[in-house]
């Protein structure tokens, strides 16, 4: 048996089946979004034994439905959230260094609009934005004459001036997977499609029942502490699975986005003000498209799948149409997606003004197994959130190691930020049979792991079955073996965004291939035997 050829998902099942009755883990992390995976990675890197369970796919909900930015949140300055903004601004460059293949600097153009926030207020806000985070890598704010700058060409001629400032783009769903990979490489048991059924305190430890959604097998794991990072389901886990009264409320807010064919041909993004006080981004996306978002709509029912409603889509189209010379209509939309943000319920009057800060609730009554719950948070501060969680857990695990993730790179990110272009050129020379666009996509997806994904292929045929666009069998095998992908949706919409480029027939072909490939795998029982 060649065990290393099986995905971490399968390896995880073997390990938890063999150890479930004998080992007491330090942490059981519930939730495979960015917060849960970040916490698991940080904890196992400090020497703690960690199990992470995720009822669906990694990053399958909120963490793959963001606007895909590492940003401070310029508009949060209006609500005097200076600590939140500063923390996020500091994190931008830490994260950029850690994952230069899936995150990169992006310049944002903010047109000055009469009747909106005045120019002096925008200038003051951007001065604070440039100053709060100790910016080193990213260029500062500058004024633009839209009649002369290329950024003004797609805009309505009534917009004469703008400010331009820096933030960072990030592939959110890959961020989650790479944190999970790092955690798994360091020794964590990462169990996808495995839900927490219930958990009971037995003195100073938890006995938790987990269920594999593919086999319906139930098994018991024990842990000294549960970390509940279930995102929108954080209160559900407390009240339904742990049968404890929730110490805090969660405000569920739906954020929707639309994707349309490219509205401009440069690499800058736009941030537009709207009369309702919200701002809307228009961001270059996947070479051929523009990503537009987001909305803030209360979404109180978790049983209702979040979808971008027609009303939200029309709102986004109408808002950007006020700025672009060519109007955008609902008929232009090629894809729409929506996610539920689990915001800490601070009693704000509107969804837009509800805090994006995180709140850590830690219950460690003497003689009882502790429970730590994570409420709220935003993708930019996931690493700092993980550090905060581990700091709170230090009295429980005083022998744990020191903070380490600020200087550590994620898998594939073993290059300086400024050398990503050189890496693309190097792989173009190493794989001359591949089109430049495919090489760039591979590097922007896998970074220095591109060699491991492509292997020793020296021709297109050696990459295996071609599923469409730039997707070949070699990549799909890697995603199954190393990144927990089990469905075509996992591959096309979370591990990559090639769902935008494949036809329906090609998508079905991929789904059929994955089903056949997984059907040929030995069963778990055979592997254990």
Coordinates of C-alpha atoms in Angstrom, one line a residue:
X1 CA 0.0 0.0 0.0
X2 CA 1.4 3.4 -1.0
X3 CA -0.3 5.5 1.8
X4 CA 1.3 8.7 0.7
X5 CA -0.6 8.7 -2.5
X6 CA -3.8 9.2 -0.7
X7 CA -5.2 12.6 0.1
X8 CA -4.9 14.2 3.6
X9 CA -8.6 13.5 3.9
X10 CA -8.1 9.7 3.7
X11 CA -4.9 9.8 5.8
X12 CA -6.9 11.7 8.4
X13 CA -9.5 9.0 8.5
X14 CA -6.9 6.3 9.1
X15 CA -5.3 8.3 11.9
X16 CA -8.5 9.1 13.8
X17 CA -9.8 5.6 13.4
X18 CA -6.7 4.1 14.9
X19 CA -6.2 6.7 17.7
X20 CA -9.8 7.6 18.7
X21 CA -9.9 5.5 21.8
X22 CA -6.4 6.1 23.2
X23 CA -5.2 9.6 22.5
X24 CA -6.4 12.8 24.2
X25 CA -5.8 15.7 21.8
X26 CA -5.1 19.2 23.1
X27 CA -7.6 20.9 20.8
X28 CA -10.6 20.0 18.7
X29 CA -11.2 22.9 16.3
X30 CA -14.7 22.9 14.9
X31 CA -14.9 24.7 11.5
X32 CA -12.7 24.6 8.4
X33 CA -13.0 28.2 7.4
X34 CA -10.1 30.7 7.4
X35 CA -10.3 31.2 11.2
X36 CA -10.5 27.5 12.1
X37 CA -7.7 26.5 9.7
X38 CA -5.6 29.5 10.9
X39 CA -6.1 28.5 14.5
X40 CA -5.3 24.8 13.8
X41 CA -2.1 25.8 12.0
X42 CA -0.9 28.1 14.7
X43 CA -1.6 25.7 17.5
X44 CA 0.0 22.6 15.9
X45 CA 3.0 24.7 15.1
X46 CA 3.4 25.5 18.8
X47 CA 3.4 21.8 19.7
X48 CA -0.2 21.2 20.5
X49 CA -2.0 18.1 19.2
X50 CA -4.9 19.2 17.0
X51 CA -8.0 17.8 15.3
X52 CA -9.9 20.0 12.9
X53 CA -13.4 18.9 11.7
X54 CA -15.3 20.6 8.9
X55 CA -18.8 19.4 8.0
X56 CA -18.4 20.4 4.3
X57 CA -15.5 21.4 2.2
X58 CA -12.7 23.6 3.4
X59 CA -13.7 27.2 3.0
X60 CA -17.0 26.0 1.6
X61 CA -19.1 28.9 3.0
X62 CA -18.2 32.4 4.2
X63 CA -14.4 32.0 3.6
X64 CA -14.8 31.5 -0.2
X65 CA -17.5 34.1 -0.6
X66 CA -15.6 37.3 0.3
X67 CA -14.6 40.3 -1.9
X68 CA -11.1 38.6 -1.9
X69 CA -9.1 41.5 -0.4
X70 CA -6.6 42.0 2.4
X71 CA -7.6 45.5 3.4
X72 CA -7.9 47.7 6.4
X73 CA -11.5 48.7 5.7
X74 CA -11.3 52.3 4.7
X75 CA -14.9 53.0 5.6
X76 CA -14.5 51.7 9.1
X77 CA -12.6 54.9 10.0
X78 CA -16.0 56.6 9.8
X79 CA -17.1 54.5 12.7
X80 CA -13.9 55.2 14.7
X81 CA -12.7 51.6 14.5
X82 CA -9.1 52.7 14.6
X83 CA -7.7 49.6 16.3
X84 CA -9.5 47.3 13.9
X85 CA -8.3 49.2 10.9
X86 CA -4.7 49.5 12.2
X87 CA -4.5 45.8 13.0
X88 CA -5.8 44.9 9.5
X89 CA -3.4 47.4 7.8
X90 CA -0.4 45.8 9.7
X91 CA -1.6 42.4 8.6
X92 CA -1.7 43.3 4.9
X93 CA 2.1 43.2 4.5
X94 CA 2.7 40.3 6.8
X95 CA 0.2 38.2 4.8
X96 CA 1.6 39.5 1.5
X97 CA 5.0 38.3 2.4
X98 CA 3.7 34.9 3.6
X99 CA 1.8 34.1 0.4
X100 CA 3.0 36.2 -2.6
X101 CA 1.6 33.7 -5.1
X102 CA -2.0 34.0 -4.0
X103 CA -1.9 37.6 -2.8
X104 CA -0.5 40.7 -4.5
X105 CA -0.7 44.5 -4.2
X106 CA -3.6 46.2 -5.9
X107 CA -4.2 49.9 -6.5
X108 CA -7.7 51.3 -5.9
X109 CA -9.2 54.3 -7.6
X110 CA -11.7 56.4 -5.6
X111 CA -13.4 58.9 -7.8
X112 CA -14.5 62.1 -6.0
X113 CA -18.2 62.6 -6.3
X114 CA -20.1 65.7 -5.5
X115 CA -22.7 65.2 -2.8
X116 CA -20.8 62.3 -1.3
X117 CA -17.9 62.4 1.2
X118 CA -16.1 65.7 0.6
X119 CA -12.6 65.7 -0.8
X120 CA -11.0 66.9 2.4
X121 CA -12.6 64.1 4.4
X122 CA -11.4 61.5 1.9
X123 CA -7.9 63.0 2.0
X124 CA -7.8 62.9 5.8
X125 CA -9.1 59.3 5.8
X126 CA -6.5 58.2 3.3
X127 CA -3.8 59.9 5.2
X128 CA -4.7 57.9 8.3
X129 CA -5.0 54.8 6.1
X130 CA -1.5 55.3 4.9
X131 CA -0.1 56.0 8.3
X132 CA -1.8 53.7 10.8
X133 CA -0.3 50.4 9.6
X134 CA 3.4 51.2 9.3
X135 CA 3.3 50.7 5.5
X136 CA 6.6 49.4 4.0
X137 CA 5.9 47.5 0.8
X138 CA 2.8 49.2 -0.5
X139 CA 2.9 52.6 -2.2
X140 CA 0.9 55.5 -0.7
X141 CA -2.0 57.6 -1.8
X142 CA -1.8 59.9 -4.8
X143 CA -4.2 62.2 -6.7
X144 CA -5.4 61.3 -10.2
X145 CA -6.4 63.6 -13.0
X146 CA -9.0 61.3 -14.6
X147 CA -8.9 63.2 -17.9
X148 CA -5.3 62.1 -18.3
X149 CA -4.9 58.8 -16.4
X150 CA -6.0 55.5 -18.0
X151 CA -8.1 54.8 -15.0
X152 CA -10.5 57.6 -16.1
X153 CA -11.1 56.2 -19.6
X154 CA -13.9 53.7 -18.7
X155 CA -15.6 56.3 -16.3
X156 CA -18.3 58.8 -17.1
X157 CA -16.7 62.1 -18.1
X158 CA -18.3 63.9 -15.1
X159 CA -15.7 62.4 -12.9
X160 CA -12.7 64.6 -13.1
X161 CA -10.5 63.7 -10.1
X162 CA -9.8 60.7 -7.9
X163 CA -7.6 59.4 -5.2
X164 CA -5.5 56.2 -5.7
X165 CA -4.4 54.1 -2.7
X166 CA -3.1 50.6 -2.0
X167 CA -4.6 47.4 -0.6
X168 CA -4.1 43.7 -1.5
X169 CA -5.9 41.1 -3.5
X170 CA -6.1 37.5 -2.1
X171 CA -7.5 34.2 -3.4
X172 CA -9.6 33.6 -0.3
X173 CA -10.5 29.9 -0.8
X174 CA -6.9 29.0 -1.5
X175 CA -5.9 30.9 1.6
X176 CA -8.0 28.5 3.6
X177 CA -6.7 25.3 1.9
X178 CA -3.1 26.4 2.3
X179 CA -3.6 27.0 6.0
X180 CA -5.1 23.5 6.3
X181 CA -2.2 22.0 4.3
X182 CA 0.3 23.7 6.5
X183 CA -1.5 22.5 9.6
X184 CA -1.7 18.9 8.2
X185 CA 2.0 18.9 7.3
X186 CA 2.8 19.9 10.9
X187 CA 0.8 17.0 12.3
X188 CA -2.8 18.2 12.7
X189 CA -5.6 15.7 11.8
X190 CA -7.7 17.6 9.2
X191 CA -11.1 16.0 8.7
X192 CA -13.3 17.4 6.0
X193 CA -16.9 16.4 5.4
X194 CA -16.9 15.4 9.1
X195 CA -19.4 17.1 11.4
X196 CA -19.6 17.5 15.1
X197 CA -22.7 15.6 16.3
X198 CA -22.4 16.4 20.0
X199 CA -19.8 16.8 22.8
X200 CA -19.9 16.2 26.5
X201 CA -17.7 17.4 29.3
X202 CA -16.2 14.6 31.3
X203 CA -14.2 16.4 34.0
X204 CA -11.3 18.1 32.4
X205 CA -11.8 16.8 28.9
X206 CA -14.4 16.7 26.1
X207 CA -15.7 13.5 24.5
X208 CA -17.0 14.5 21.1
X209 CA -18.9 12.4 18.6
X210 CA -18.0 13.1 15.0
X211 CA -19.7 11.7 11.8
X212 CA -18.2 11.1 8.4
X213 CA -20.7 12.4 6.0
X214 CA -19.6 10.1 3.2
X215 CA -19.7 6.8 5.2
X216 CA -22.1 7.9 8.0
X217 CA -19.6 6.4 10.4
X218 CA -19.6 7.9 13.9
X219 CA -16.6 7.9 16.1
X220 CA -15.4 9.4 19.4
X221 CA -12.5 11.8 19.9
X222 CA -11.4 13.4 23.1
X223 CA -9.8 16.8 23.6
X224 CA -8.8 19.0 26.5
X225 CA -10.4 22.0 24.8
X226 CA -12.9 22.7 22.0
X227 CA -12.3 25.8 19.8
X228 CA -15.6 26.7 18.1
X229 CA -14.7 28.5 14.9
X230 CA -17.8 27.5 13.0
X231 CA -18.5 30.9 11.5
X232 CA -22.2 31.4 10.9
X233 CA -22.9 28.3 12.8
X234 CA -20.9 29.3 16.0
X235 CA -24.1 29.8 18.0
X236 CA -25.7 26.6 16.6
X237 CA -22.7 24.6 17.7
X238 CA -22.9 26.0 21.3
X239 CA -26.6 25.6 21.7
X240 CA -27.4 22.5 19.6
X241 CA -24.3 20.4 19.6
X242 CA -22.9 21.3 23.0
X243 CA -26.2 22.1 24.6
X244 CA -25.0 25.3 26.3
X245 CA -26.6 28.7 26.3
X246 CA -24.7 31.0 23.9
X247 CA -22.8 33.8 25.7
X248 CA -23.1 36.2 22.8
X249 CA -25.2 36.8 19.7
X250 CA -24.3 36.5 16.0
X251 CA -25.6 38.8 13.4
X252 CA -25.8 37.0 10.1
X253 CA -25.3 39.3 7.1
X254 CA -25.4 38.3 3.5
X255 CA -22.8 39.7 1.2
X256 CA -23.4 39.2 -2.5
X257 CA -21.2 39.7 -5.6
X258 CA -21.6 39.5 -9.3
X259 CA -19.0 38.8 -12.1
X260 CA -19.3 40.4 -15.5
X261 CA -17.1 40.6 -18.6
X262 CA -14.2 43.0 -18.1
X263 CA -15.3 46.6 -17.9
X264 CA -11.8 48.0 -18.3
X265 CA -8.4 46.9 -19.6
X266 CA -6.0 48.0 -16.9
X267 CA -5.0 46.3 -13.6
X268 CA -6.4 48.8 -11.1
X269 CA -9.6 48.4 -9.1
X270 CA -12.3 50.9 -8.3
X271 CA -14.0 51.8 -5.1
X272 CA -17.3 53.6 -5.6
X273 CA -19.4 55.6 -3.1
X274 CA -23.2 55.2 -3.1
X275 CA -25.9 57.5 -1.8
X276 CA -26.8 55.0 0.9
X277 CA -23.4 55.3 2.5
X278 CA -22.1 52.0 1.3
X279 CA -19.1 51.5 -1.0
X280 CA -18.9 49.1 -3.9
X281 CA -15.8 47.6 -5.4
X282 CA -15.1 46.8 -9.1
X283 CA -12.0 44.6 -9.3
X284 CA -10.2 43.0 -12.3
X285 CA -10.9 39.2 -12.0
X286 CA -9.5 36.1 -13.7
X287 CA -8.1 38.1 -16.6
X288 CA -11.4 38.3 -18.5
X289 CA -13.8 39.6 -15.9
X290 CA -14.7 42.3 -13.4
X291 CA -15.8 41.3 -9.9
X292 CA -18.4 43.7 -8.3
X293 CA -19.5 43.7 -4.7
X294 CA -20.7 43.7 -2.1
X295 CA -24.0 44.0 -0.4
X296 CA -25.0 44.0 3.3
X297 CA -28.3 42.3 3.9
X298 CA -29.5 40.6 7.1
X299 CA -29.8 36.9 6.6
X300 CA -31.4 35.5 9.8
X301 CA -32.2 31.9 8.6
X302 CA -29.1 29.6 8.3
X303 CA -31.4 27.0 6.7
X304 CA -31.9 29.3 3.8
X305 CA -28.9 29.0 1.4
X306 CA -27.4 32.4 0.7
X307 CA -27.9 33.5 -2.9
X308 CA -27.4 36.8 -4.7
X309 CA -31.0 37.9 -5.2
X310 CA -32.2 39.7 -8.3
X311 CA -32.7 42.8 -6.1
X312 CA -29.0 42.7 -4.9
X313 CA -27.8 42.1 -8.4
X314 CA -29.8 45.1 -9.7
X315 CA -28.4 47.2 -6.9
X316 CA -24.8 46.4 -7.8
X317 CA -25.4 47.0 -11.5
X318 CA -27.2 50.3 -10.9
X319 CA -24.4 51.5 -8.5
X320 CA -21.5 50.9 -10.8
X321 CA -23.5 52.1 -13.8
X322 CA -23.5 55.6 -12.2
X323 CA -19.7 55.6 -12.6
X324 CA -18.9 53.7 -15.7
X325 CA -19.5 55.2 -19.1
X326 CA -21.1 52.0 -20.4
X327 CA -24.0 50.8 -18.2
X328 CA -23.9 47.4 -16.6
X329 CA -27.1 45.3 -16.6
X330 CA -28.2 42.1 -15.0
X331 CA -28.0 40.4 -18.4
X332 CA -24.2 40.9 -18.4
X333 CA -23.7 38.8 -15.3
X334 CA -21.8 35.5 -15.9
X335 CA -21.7 34.4 -12.3
X336 CA -23.0 35.5 -8.9
X337 CA -22.2 34.3 -5.5
X338 CA -23.2 35.1 -1.9
X339 CA -21.9 34.2 1.6
X340 CA -23.1 34.9 5.1
X341 CA -20.8 36.9 7.4
X342 CA -21.1 35.9 11.0
X343 CA -20.7 39.3 12.6
X344 CA -20.6 39.8 16.3
X345 CA -24.0 41.3 17.3
X346 CA -23.1 44.7 18.7
X347 CA -26.7 46.1 18.4
X348 CA -25.8 48.2 15.3
X349 CA -28.8 49.7 13.6
X350 CA -27.8 48.5 10.1
X351 CA -26.0 45.5 8.7
X352 CA -23.5 47.9 7.1
X353 CA -22.5 49.5 10.4
X354 CA -22.2 46.2 12.4
X355 CA -18.7 45.6 13.6
X356 CA -16.3 43.5 11.6
X357 CA -14.1 43.0 14.7
X358 CA -13.8 39.6 16.4
X359 CA -14.8 38.7 19.9
X360 CA -13.2 35.7 21.8
X361 CA -15.4 34.1 24.5
X362 CA -13.4 31.7 26.8
X363 CA -15.2 29.5 29.3
X364 CA -12.7 27.8 31.7
X365 CA -14.5 27.1 34.9
X366 CA -12.4 25.2 37.4
X367 CA -12.6 21.4 36.9
X368 CA -14.4 21.7 33.6
X369 CA -13.1 21.2 30.1
X370 CA -12.7 24.7 28.6
X371 CA -14.6 26.0 25.5
X372 CA -13.4 28.9 23.4
X373 CA -15.9 30.5 20.9
X374 CA -14.9 32.8 18.1
X375 CA -17.5 35.4 17.1
X376 CA -17.1 37.6 14.1
X377 CA -13.8 38.6 12.4
X378 CA -12.7 39.3 8.9
X379 CA -10.4 37.5 6.5
X380 CA -7.6 40.1 6.8
X381 CA -7.2 39.5 10.5
X382 CA -7.5 35.7 10.6
X383 CA -3.8 35.3 11.6
X384 CA -4.0 37.8 14.4
X385 CA -7.2 36.2 15.6
X386 CA -5.4 32.9 15.8
X387 CA -2.6 34.4 17.8
X388 CA -5.3 35.9 20.2
X389 CA -6.9 32.5 20.6
X390 CA -3.6 30.9 21.5
X391 CA -2.8 33.6 23.9
X392 CA -6.1 33.0 25.7
X393 CA -5.2 29.3 25.8
X394 CA -1.7 29.8 27.2
X395 CA -2.7 29.2 30.9
X396 CA -4.2 25.8 29.8
X397 CA -1.0 24.8 27.8
X398 CA 1.9 26.7 29.4
X399 CA 4.4 24.6 27.6
X400 CA 3.2 25.7 24.1
X401 CA 5.7 27.4 21.8
X402 CA 5.9 31.1 21.0
X403 CA 4.0 33.0 18.2
X404 CA 5.6 32.0 14.9
X405 CA 3.2 32.6 12.0
X406 CA 4.2 36.3 11.4
X407 CA 7.5 35.0 9.8
X408 CA 6.3 31.8 8.3
X409 CA 5.2 31.3 4.7
X410 CA 2.3 29.2 3.4
X411 CA 2.9 26.3 1.1
X412 CA 4.0 27.5 -2.3
X413 CA 5.0 30.9 -1.0
X414 CA 8.8 30.4 -0.7
X415 CA 9.7 33.4 -2.7
X416 CA 10.0 37.1 -2.1
X417 CA 7.1 39.2 -3.3
X418 CA 9.1 40.9 -6.0
X419 CA 10.2 37.6 -7.5
X420 CA 6.9 36.2 -8.5
X421 CA 7.3 37.5 -12.0
X422 CA 10.7 35.9 -12.3
X423 CA 9.2 32.6 -11.1
X424 CA 6.6 32.7 -13.8
X425 CA 9.4 33.3 -16.4
X426 CA 11.4 30.4 -15.0
X427 CA 8.5 28.0 -15.2
X428 CA 7.7 29.2 -18.7
X429 CA 11.2 28.1 -19.7
X430 CA 10.9 24.8 -17.8
X431 CA 7.5 24.0 -19.4
X432 CA 7.8 25.5 -22.9
X433 CA 4.9 23.5 -24.2
X434 CA 2.5 25.3 -21.9
X435 CA 0.9 28.6 -22.9
X436 CA 2.0 31.7 -20.9
X437 CA -1.5 32.1 -19.5
X438 CA -1.5 28.6 -18.1
X439 CA 1.9 29.1 -16.5
X440 CA 0.9 32.3 -14.9
X441 CA -2.3 30.7 -13.6
X442 CA -0.4 27.8 -12.2
X443 CA 2.1 30.0 -10.4
X444 CA -0.6 32.3 -9.1
X445 CA -2.3 29.2 -7.7
X446 CA 0.5 26.9 -6.5
X447 CA 3.6 29.2 -6.4
X448 CA 6.8 27.1 -5.9
X449 CA 4.6 24.0 -5.6
X450 CA 4.0 24.2 -9.4
X451 CA 6.8 21.8 -10.0
X452 CA 5.2 19.3 -7.7
X453 CA 1.8 19.7 -9.4
X454 CA 3.2 19.3 -13.0
X455 CA 5.8 16.7 -12.1
X456 CA 8.2 15.7 -14.9
X457 CA 5.8 16.4 -17.7
X458 CA 7.6 17.5 -20.9
X459 CA 4.6 17.6 -23.2
X460 CA 0.9 18.3 -23.0
X461 CA 0.0 14.7 -23.3
X462 CA 2.0 13.9 -20.2
X463 CA -0.3 16.1 -18.1
X464 CA -3.1 13.5 -18.8
X465 CA -6.7 14.1 -19.6
X466 CA -7.6 17.7 -20.7
X467 CA -10.8 18.8 -19.1
X468 CA -11.0 22.2 -20.7
X469 CA -9.4 25.7 -20.5
X470 CA -6.1 25.1 -18.8
X471 CA -7.2 22.2 -16.5
X472 CA -5.4 18.8 -16.9
X473 CA -5.5 15.6 -15.0
X474 CA -2.1 16.2 -13.3
X475 CA -3.6 19.2 -11.5
X476 CA -6.8 17.5 -10.6
X477 CA -4.9 14.5 -9.1
X478 CA -2.9 17.0 -7.0
X479 CA -6.0 18.7 -5.7
X480 CA -7.5 15.3 -4.7
X481 CA -4.3 13.9 -3.2
X482 CA -3.0 17.0 -1.4
X483 CA -5.9 19.5 -1.1
X484 CA -9.0 17.5 0.0
X485 CA -10.9 18.1 -3.3
X486 CA -13.6 15.5 -3.8
X487 CA -16.0 17.0 -6.3
X488 CA -15.9 19.1 -9.5
X489 CA -17.3 22.0 -7.5
X490 CA -14.4 21.8 -5.1
X491 CA -12.0 22.0 -8.1
X492 CA -13.7 24.5 -10.2
X493 CA -15.0 27.1 -7.7
X494 CA -12.8 26.8 -4.6
X495 CA -9.4 25.3 -5.4
X496 CA -9.5 27.3 -8.7
X497 CA -12.0 29.6 -10.5
X498 CA -12.0 27.6 -13.7
X499 CA -15.7 27.2 -13.4
X500 CA -15.8 30.5 -15.2
X501 CA -14.0 29.1 -18.2
X502 CA -15.3 25.5 -18.7
X503 CA -18.5 24.7 -20.6
X504 CA -21.3 22.8 -18.9
X505 CA -20.3 19.7 -20.9
X506 CA -16.7 20.1 -19.8
X507 CA -17.8 20.5 -16.2
X508 CA -19.8 17.3 -16.4
X509 CA -16.8 15.5 -17.9
X510 CA -14.7 16.5 -15.0
X511 CA -17.3 15.4 -12.5
X512 CA -17.6 12.0 -14.2
X513 CA -13.8 11.6 -14.1
X514 CA -13.5 12.5 -10.4
X515 CA -16.3 10.1 -9.6
X516 CA -14.6 7.3 -11.5
X517 CA -11.2 8.1 -10.0
X518 CA -12.5 8.1 -6.4
X519 CA -14.5 4.9 -7.0
X520 CA -11.3 3.1 -7.8
X521 CA -9.7 4.0 -4.5
X522 CA -9.4 1.4 -1.9
X523 CA -11.9 1.7 0.9
X524 CA -10.9 3.0 4.3
X525 CA -11.3 -0.5 5.8
X526 CA -9.0 -2.0 3.1
X527 CA -6.4 0.7 3.7
X528 CA -6.4 0.1 7.5
X529 CA -6.2 -3.7 7.0

